[in-house]
Structures are given as C-alpha cells and as structure tokens.
Amino acid sequence: MAIVINIDVMLAKRKMQSKELAEILDITPANLSILKTGKAKGLRFDTLEAICKALACQPGDILEYVATE
Amino acid sequence: MKGVKTISTILYYITMVAAILYLSITVYALITMLTDWSYVVSADGKTFAVCYPFTEKRFLLGENNWGYKLFNFLLPLGFYGIFFWLLSKVFGVFKRPKLFTQDGVNQLRYFYLANIFVPPITILFASIFAGEIEEGLEWVAVIHFFLGVFAYFLAAIFKQGLNLQNEQDLYI
C-alpha cells in the first residue's frame, strides 16, 4: 500500500501508548495494530478525525504517500 | 435478523432431535438384527419386523435379506440421520451472532455435497445389491439434488459475504 500511517511517531511525540490510543478511539488494540502495520484496507474519516484529536495533530502528520515502483 | 435467528434456533433443535432419533433407530435396528433381540421373522421367512424395545409390538418392517436390510433399510435410515444432523448444523449457522463465518461456509459445503452425491450413490448400490428399489425413491434423490444445488448457491453467497466482511473488517 502506497499510503503509510505513521502513528508510532506521533505516539512517541505525545508520549502515549498504543493501548491508551485504542481506548480513546474506541477500537480494539488488534485493529490499531492493523492500522499501524499497514494491513488496513482503508481509514474512515471519523477514525482519522478521532486520531488527530487524540494526538493533537494534522492528517498530514500521520498520513504519508510512499511511491511504489 | 431477529426473526431469522428465532426460526433458525427452533429448527436447529427440531432437526437435531430428528437426527438423534434417526441415528438411534438405525443403531437399535442394527443391534436387533445382529442379536435377534426384539426382532421377529415371519413364518415364511420373507419379511422381518423390528419391535419396540422390550415389547412384541412391531415397529419397522422389511424384506428378510441382507441386501434389503443394508441398502434399503439401514443405509437410508442412517443417511437420513446424517441429513438431519447436517441440516441442524446449517440452521445453527443462522442462529449465530455473526452470520458470515468460515465455519458457516464449511457447513453449507458439507450439506450440499451430501445432498448432491449421497442419494444417487445410495440408490445405485441399492439397485445393484438389493435388486428392486422402492417406488418413488428416485424422485427423493432428485429432490435432494435440487436441495443440494440450492445449498451450493447459498454457500457461494456466504463465501462472497465472508470475503466482503473480512475486507470491511480491514476498514478501521
């Protein structure tokens, strides 16, 4: 997948654990892991909004496009 | 889906009871044939009767030859026990909290394979080893074949539903 979700970087900046973020987002730690490892097929806008709100960041801070050859 | 779950739960238990009954009767009939307990042969030796346990009241009747006993009596009884058991498993699929599961697809697969292949094979063996088959039995095989085809279509729908569900689960 060319779109990479860099949640770990923001988690480290905000000194927050994955488990805590999963609780705030009301998703299971397994689903958050799917998101972090790039196995997700898509990201809902309300989930993106909740991530940005929880990590006090912009979508561009966690979404990155990596061109694949 | 609440209505579907209610109906499927009721039918699950009904078909499970039917399966237990059929399989129990099959085992009981086999025991009576092997041990002569509650088992009566007619005076001319052409017919037999399986009686109710501990009674002399006739329960099941048939021709007194092993071809008939095996292919026209025990096997159909046993296979109908398996049919009702597989059917109860299919109804069980519809009463679960999650509808589309791999186990559900598997249960439908077992059901359609059994309905498509077992009746014609059984009738073939019965016609070879037991001579005449009972009138109308070939139509029973046709009905089971169409039931199997319907279950095959249902399994295909469930497989597609499972794939879509798995893909949807990856949308966070």
mmCIF file of C-alpha atoms in Angstrom:
data_model
loop_
_atom_site.group_PDB
_atom_site.id
_atom_site.type_symbol
_atom_site.label_atom_id
_atom_site.label_comp_id
_atom_site.label_asym_id
_atom_site.label_seq_id
_atom_site.Cartn_x
_atom_site.Cartn_y
_atom_site.Cartn_z
ATOM 1 C CA MET A 1 0.000 0.000 0.000
ATOM 2 C CA ALA A 2 1.433 3.365 -1.017
ATOM 3 C CA ILE A 3 -0.251 5.236 1.848
ATOM 4 C CA VAL A 4 1.643 4.762 5.107
ATOM 5 C CA ILE A 5 0.149 5.596 8.501
ATOM 6 C CA ASN A 6 2.805 6.900 10.887
ATOM 7 C CA ILE A 7 1.023 6.630 14.195
ATOM 8 C CA ASP A 8 4.080 5.409 16.138
ATOM 9 C CA VAL A 9 5.939 8.672 15.510
ATOM 10 C CA MET A 10 3.075 10.773 16.886
ATOM 11 C CA LEU A 11 2.548 8.360 19.788
ATOM 12 C CA ALA A 12 6.210 8.798 20.742
ATOM 13 C CA LYS A 13 5.932 12.608 20.448
ATOM 14 C CA ARG A 14 2.832 12.681 22.626
ATOM 15 C CA LYS A 15 4.278 10.058 24.997
ATOM 16 C CA MET A 16 1.170 7.944 24.612
ATOM 17 C CA GLN A 17 0.907 4.157 24.485
ATOM 18 C CA SER A 18 -0.923 2.271 21.728
ATOM 19 C CA LYS A 19 -3.301 0.751 24.249
ATOM 20 C CA GLU A 20 -4.287 4.203 25.503
ATOM 21 C CA LEU A 21 -4.881 5.478 21.968
ATOM 22 C CA ALA A 22 -7.005 2.407 21.148
ATOM 23 C CA GLU A 23 -9.181 3.116 24.185
ATOM 24 C CA ILE A 24 -9.599 6.773 23.186
ATOM 25 C CA LEU A 25 -10.500 5.750 19.613
ATOM 26 C CA ASP A 26 -12.839 3.023 20.894
ATOM 27 C CA ILE A 27 -11.196 0.394 18.694
ATOM 28 C CA THR A 28 -9.507 -2.819 19.701
ATOM 29 C CA PRO A 29 -5.711 -2.909 20.085
ATOM 30 C CA ALA A 30 -5.754 -5.501 17.290
ATOM 31 C CA ASN A 31 -7.430 -3.040 14.916
ATOM 32 C CA LEU A 32 -4.954 -0.315 15.881
ATOM 33 C CA SER A 33 -2.155 -2.772 15.149
ATOM 34 C CA ILE A 34 -3.702 -3.454 11.722
ATOM 35 C CA LEU A 35 -3.611 0.296 11.118
ATOM 36 C CA LYS A 36 -0.007 0.681 12.265
ATOM 37 C CA THR A 37 1.310 -2.280 10.278
ATOM 38 C CA GLY A 38 -0.247 -1.128 7.015
ATOM 39 C CA LYS A 39 -2.651 -4.046 6.717
ATOM 40 C CA ALA A 40 -5.743 -1.854 6.781
ATOM 41 C CA LYS A 41 -7.654 -1.533 3.510
ATOM 42 C CA GLY A 42 -8.949 1.909 4.396
ATOM 43 C CA LEU A 43 -9.378 4.507 7.072
ATOM 44 C CA ARG A 44 -12.712 6.061 7.896
ATOM 45 C CA PHE A 45 -12.843 9.837 8.198
ATOM 46 C CA ASP A 46 -14.315 9.661 11.677
ATOM 47 C CA THR A 47 -11.423 7.421 12.769
ATOM 48 C CA LEU A 48 -8.915 9.871 11.205
ATOM 49 C CA GLU A 49 -10.678 12.741 12.971
ATOM 50 C CA ALA A 50 -10.508 10.876 16.289
ATOM 51 C CA ILE A 51 -6.784 10.090 15.800
ATOM 52 C CA CYS A 52 -5.992 13.739 15.002
ATOM 53 C CA LYS A 53 -7.984 14.884 18.022
ATOM 54 C CA ALA A 54 -6.323 12.360 20.358
ATOM 55 C CA LEU A 55 -2.791 13.088 19.113
ATOM 56 C CA ALA A 56 -3.375 16.819 18.544
ATOM 57 C CA CYS A 57 -2.036 16.638 15.028
ATOM 58 C CA GLN A 58 -2.982 17.113 11.391
ATOM 59 C CA PRO A 59 -3.844 14.304 8.944
ATOM 60 C CA GLY A 60 -0.617 15.063 7.114
ATOM 61 C CA ASP A 61 1.335 14.276 10.281
ATOM 62 C CA ILE A 62 0.225 10.668 10.218
ATOM 63 C CA LEU A 63 -0.528 10.007 6.552
ATOM 64 C CA GLU A 64 2.361 9.692 4.140
ATOM 65 C CA TYR A 65 2.449 8.728 0.476
ATOM 66 C CA VAL A 66 5.358 6.477 -0.459
ATOM 67 C CA ALA A 67 5.656 5.918 -4.185
ATOM 68 C CA THR A 68 5.938 2.226 -5.059
ATOM 69 C CA GLU A 69 7.804 1.179 -8.172
ATOM 70 C CA MET B 1 -32.451 -10.725 11.645
ATOM 71 C CA LYS B 2 -34.189 -11.390 14.953
ATOM 72 C CA GLY B 3 -36.962 -13.381 13.245
ATOM 73 C CA VAL B 4 -34.419 -15.388 11.286
ATOM 74 C CA LYS B 5 -32.479 -16.199 14.451
ATOM 75 C CA THR B 6 -35.643 -17.261 16.282
ATOM 76 C CA ILE B 7 -36.831 -19.522 13.466
ATOM 77 C CA SER B 8 -33.368 -20.973 12.897
ATOM 78 C CA THR B 9 -32.967 -21.708 16.624
ATOM 79 C CA ILE B 10 -36.284 -23.582 16.709
ATOM 80 C CA LEU B 11 -35.470 -25.521 13.543
ATOM 81 C CA TYR B 12 -31.956 -26.254 14.812
ATOM 82 C CA TYR B 13 -33.316 -28.090 17.847
ATOM 83 C CA ILE B 14 -36.093 -29.841 15.889
ATOM 84 C CA THR B 15 -33.680 -31.176 13.264
ATOM 85 C CA MET B 16 -31.094 -32.112 15.903
ATOM 86 C CA VAL B 17 -33.755 -34.169 17.730
ATOM 87 C CA ALA B 18 -34.785 -35.761 14.420
ATOM 88 C CA ALA B 19 -31.138 -36.612 13.708
ATOM 89 C CA ILE B 20 -30.691 -38.206 17.132
ATOM 90 C CA LEU B 21 -33.906 -40.187 16.644
ATOM 91 C CA TYR B 22 -32.957 -41.449 13.188
ATOM 92 C CA LEU B 23 -29.430 -42.390 14.234
ATOM 93 C CA SER B 24 -30.673 -44.054 17.423
ATOM 94 C CA ILE B 25 -33.211 -46.065 15.449
ATOM 95 C CA THR B 26 -30.505 -47.076 12.976
ATOM 96 C CA VAL B 27 -28.233 -48.305 15.770
ATOM 97 C CA TYR B 28 -31.161 -50.020 17.508
ATOM 98 C CA ALA B 29 -32.263 -51.748 14.307
ATOM 99 C CA LEU B 30 -28.710 -52.941 13.664
ATOM 100 C CA ILE B 31 -28.453 -54.319 17.197
ATOM 101 C CA THR B 32 -31.789 -56.154 16.849
ATOM 102 C CA MET B 33 -30.683 -57.675 13.546
ATOM 103 C CA LEU B 34 -27.382 -58.849 14.945
ATOM 104 C CA THR B 35 -28.687 -60.117 18.300
ATOM 105 C CA ASP B 36 -32.275 -61.151 17.423
ATOM 106 C CA TRP B 37 -33.447 -59.083 20.389
ATOM 107 C CA SER B 38 -36.904 -57.527 19.693
ATOM 108 C CA TYR B 39 -36.569 -58.973 16.195
ATOM 109 C CA VAL B 40 -39.165 -61.194 14.538
ATOM 110 C CA VAL B 41 -39.016 -63.060 11.235
ATOM 111 C CA SER B 42 -42.265 -64.061 9.524
ATOM 112 C CA ALA B 43 -43.256 -67.687 9.246
ATOM 113 C CA ASP B 44 -42.314 -67.863 5.558
ATOM 114 C CA GLY B 45 -39.011 -66.134 6.277
ATOM 115 C CA LYS B 46 -39.609 -63.445 3.672
ATOM 116 C CA THR B 47 -40.132 -60.478 5.960
ATOM 117 C CA PHE B 48 -38.742 -59.266 9.256
ATOM 118 C CA ALA B 49 -40.015 -56.906 11.891
ATOM 119 C CA VAL B 50 -38.103 -54.821 14.390
ATOM 120 C CA CYS B 51 -40.215 -54.448 17.506
ATOM 121 C CA TYR B 52 -40.328 -51.653 20.060
ATOM 122 C CA PRO B 53 -37.798 -52.315 22.832
ATOM 123 C CA PHE B 54 -38.920 -54.870 25.402
ATOM 124 C CA THR B 55 -42.236 -55.398 23.548
ATOM 125 C CA GLU B 56 -43.576 -57.544 20.751
ATOM 126 C CA LYS B 57 -45.278 -54.613 19.053
ATOM 127 C CA ARG B 58 -43.947 -54.274 15.537
ATOM 128 C CA PHE B 59 -42.119 -51.044 14.750
ATOM 129 C CA LEU B 60 -40.211 -51.395 11.469
ATOM 130 C CA LEU B 61 -40.848 -53.915 8.697
ATOM 131 C CA GLY B 62 -38.791 -55.068 5.763
ATOM 132 C CA GLU B 63 -37.730 -57.867 3.469
ATOM 133 C CA ASN B 64 -35.647 -60.549 5.095
ATOM 134 C CA ASN B 65 -32.470 -60.475 3.023
ATOM 135 C CA TRP B 66 -29.203 -58.722 3.777
ATOM 136 C CA GLY B 67 -29.225 -56.752 0.532
ATOM 137 C CA TYR B 68 -32.509 -55.135 1.505
ATOM 138 C CA LYS B 69 -31.564 -54.781 5.156
ATOM 139 C CA LEU B 70 -28.361 -52.935 4.345
ATOM 140 C CA PHE B 71 -29.147 -50.857 1.253
ATOM 141 C CA ASN B 72 -32.895 -50.300 1.548
ATOM 142 C CA PHE B 73 -33.203 -50.156 5.321
ATOM 143 C CA LEU B 74 -30.149 -49.368 7.435
ATOM 144 C CA LEU B 75 -28.308 -47.106 4.996
ATOM 145 C CA PRO B 76 -31.341 -44.863 4.196
ATOM 146 C CA LEU B 77 -32.190 -44.632 7.915
ATOM 147 C CA GLY B 78 -28.589 -43.798 8.810
ATOM 148 C CA PHE B 79 -28.164 -41.360 5.947
ATOM 149 C CA TYR B 80 -31.344 -39.524 6.913
ATOM 150 C CA GLY B 81 -29.929 -39.255 10.427
ATOM 151 C CA ILE B 82 -26.828 -37.660 8.931
ATOM 152 C CA PHE B 83 -29.011 -35.476 6.680
ATOM 153 C CA PHE B 84 -30.928 -34.063 9.648
ATOM 154 C CA TRP B 85 -27.686 -33.586 11.589
ATOM 155 C CA LEU B 86 -26.132 -31.633 8.691
ATOM 156 C CA LEU B 87 -29.382 -29.668 8.321
ATOM 157 C CA SER B 88 -29.289 -28.769 12.016
ATOM 158 C CA LYS B 89 -25.728 -27.518 11.523
ATOM 159 C CA VAL B 90 -26.957 -25.315 8.644
ATOM 160 C CA PHE B 91 -29.737 -23.883 10.839
ATOM 161 C CA GLY B 92 -27.106 -23.407 13.537
ATOM 162 C CA VAL B 93 -25.207 -21.127 11.156
ATOM 163 C CA PHE B 94 -28.153 -18.749 11.014
ATOM 164 C CA LYS B 95 -28.587 -18.523 14.775
ATOM 165 C CA ARG B 96 -25.027 -17.378 15.467
ATOM 166 C CA PRO B 97 -24.251 -13.736 16.358
ATOM 167 C CA LYS B 98 -22.005 -13.409 13.298
ATOM 168 C CA LEU B 99 -23.646 -14.672 10.095
ATOM 169 C CA PHE B 100 -20.715 -14.918 7.692
ATOM 170 C CA THR B 101 -18.056 -17.233 9.098
ATOM 171 C CA GLN B 102 -15.716 -19.779 7.525
ATOM 172 C CA ASP B 103 -17.377 -22.483 9.602
ATOM 173 C CA GLY B 104 -20.757 -21.461 8.169
ATOM 174 C CA VAL B 105 -19.423 -21.787 4.634
ATOM 175 C CA ASN B 106 -17.982 -25.197 5.537
ATOM 176 C CA GLN B 107 -21.307 -26.429 6.993
ATOM 177 C CA LEU B 108 -23.117 -25.397 3.817
ATOM 178 C CA ARG B 109 -20.461 -27.165 1.744
ATOM 179 C CA TYR B 110 -20.885 -30.426 3.663
ATOM 180 C CA PHE B 111 -24.665 -30.116 3.259
ATOM 181 C CA TYR B 112 -24.663 -29.571 -0.481
ATOM 182 C CA LEU B 113 -22.046 -32.250 -1.161
ATOM 183 C CA ALA B 114 -24.050 -34.764 0.871
ATOM 184 C CA ASN B 115 -27.330 -33.915 -0.856
ATOM 185 C CA ILE B 116 -25.908 -33.968 -4.355
ATOM 186 C CA PHE B 117 -23.818 -37.145 -4.141
ATOM 187 C CA VAL B 118 -25.085 -39.435 -1.388
ATOM 188 C CA PRO B 119 -28.675 -40.172 -2.600
ATOM 189 C CA PRO B 120 -27.790 -41.242 -6.160
ATOM 190 C CA ILE B 121 -24.850 -43.334 -4.928
ATOM 191 C CA THR B 122 -27.068 -44.994 -2.308
ATOM 192 C CA ILE B 123 -29.771 -45.726 -4.864
ATOM 193 C CA LEU B 124 -27.160 -47.097 -7.253
ATOM 194 C CA PHE B 125 -25.813 -49.504 -4.619
ATOM 195 C CA ALA B 126 -29.356 -50.442 -3.585
ATOM 196 C CA SER B 127 -30.341 -51.247 -7.159
ATOM 197 C CA ILE B 128 -27.183 -53.342 -7.640
ATOM 198 C CA PHE B 129 -27.115 -55.252 -4.360
ATOM 199 C CA ALA B 130 -30.717 -55.228 -3.197
ATOM 200 C CA GLY B 131 -32.454 -55.689 -6.526
ATOM 201 C CA GLU B 132 -35.594 -53.596 -6.698
ATOM 202 C CA ILE B 133 -35.636 -50.186 -5.089
ATOM 203 C CA GLU B 134 -38.810 -48.804 -3.571
ATOM 204 C CA GLU B 135 -41.086 -46.874 -5.869
ATOM 205 C CA GLY B 136 -40.548 -43.137 -5.812
ATOM 206 C CA LEU B 137 -37.094 -43.345 -4.297
ATOM 207 C CA GLU B 138 -35.503 -41.924 -7.430
ATOM 208 C CA TRP B 139 -37.639 -38.806 -7.006
ATOM 209 C CA VAL B 140 -36.315 -38.469 -3.472
ATOM 210 C CA ALA B 141 -32.822 -38.362 -4.972
ATOM 211 C CA VAL B 142 -33.953 -35.675 -7.433
ATOM 212 C CA ILE B 143 -35.406 -33.569 -4.614
ATOM 213 C CA HIS B 144 -32.189 -33.912 -2.610
ATOM 214 C CA PHE B 145 -30.176 -32.995 -5.706
ATOM 215 C CA PHE B 146 -32.102 -29.748 -6.133
ATOM 216 C CA LEU B 147 -31.816 -29.078 -2.401
ATOM 217 C CA GLY B 148 -28.065 -29.582 -2.749
ATOM 218 C CA VAL B 149 -27.895 -27.188 -5.701
ATOM 219 C CA PHE B 150 -29.805 -24.572 -3.702
ATOM 220 C CA ALA B 151 -27.402 -25.044 -0.783
ATOM 221 C CA TYR B 152 -24.486 -24.718 -3.229
ATOM 222 C CA PHE B 153 -25.787 -21.314 -4.344
ATOM 223 C CA LEU B 154 -26.272 -20.334 -0.695
ATOM 224 C CA ALA B 155 -22.685 -21.387 0.076
ATOM 225 C CA ALA B 156 -21.434 -19.230 -2.812
ATOM 226 C CA ILE B 157 -23.377 -16.240 -1.440
ATOM 227 C CA PHE B 158 -21.994 -16.863 2.049
ATOM 228 C CA LYS B 159 -18.436 -17.132 0.713
ATOM 229 C CA GLN B 160 -18.828 -13.790 -1.033
ATOM 230 C CA GLY B 161 -20.367 -12.328 2.117
ATOM 231 C CA LEU B 162 -17.436 -13.621 4.169
ATOM 232 C CA ASN B 163 -14.911 -12.069 1.766
ATOM 233 C CA LEU B 164 -16.735 -8.724 1.873
ATOM 234 C CA GLN B 165 -16.974 -8.903 5.665
ATOM 235 C CA ASN B 166 -13.252 -9.633 6.015
ATOM 236 C CA GLU B 167 -12.451 -6.751 3.713
ATOM 237 C CA GLN B 168 -14.833 -4.484 5.633
ATOM 238 C CA ASP B 169 -13.150 -5.518 8.894
ATOM 239 C CA LEU B 170 -9.925 -4.092 7.468
ATOM 240 C CA TYR B 171 -11.534 -0.659 7.170
ATOM 241 C CA ILE B 172 -10.640 0.937 10.517
#
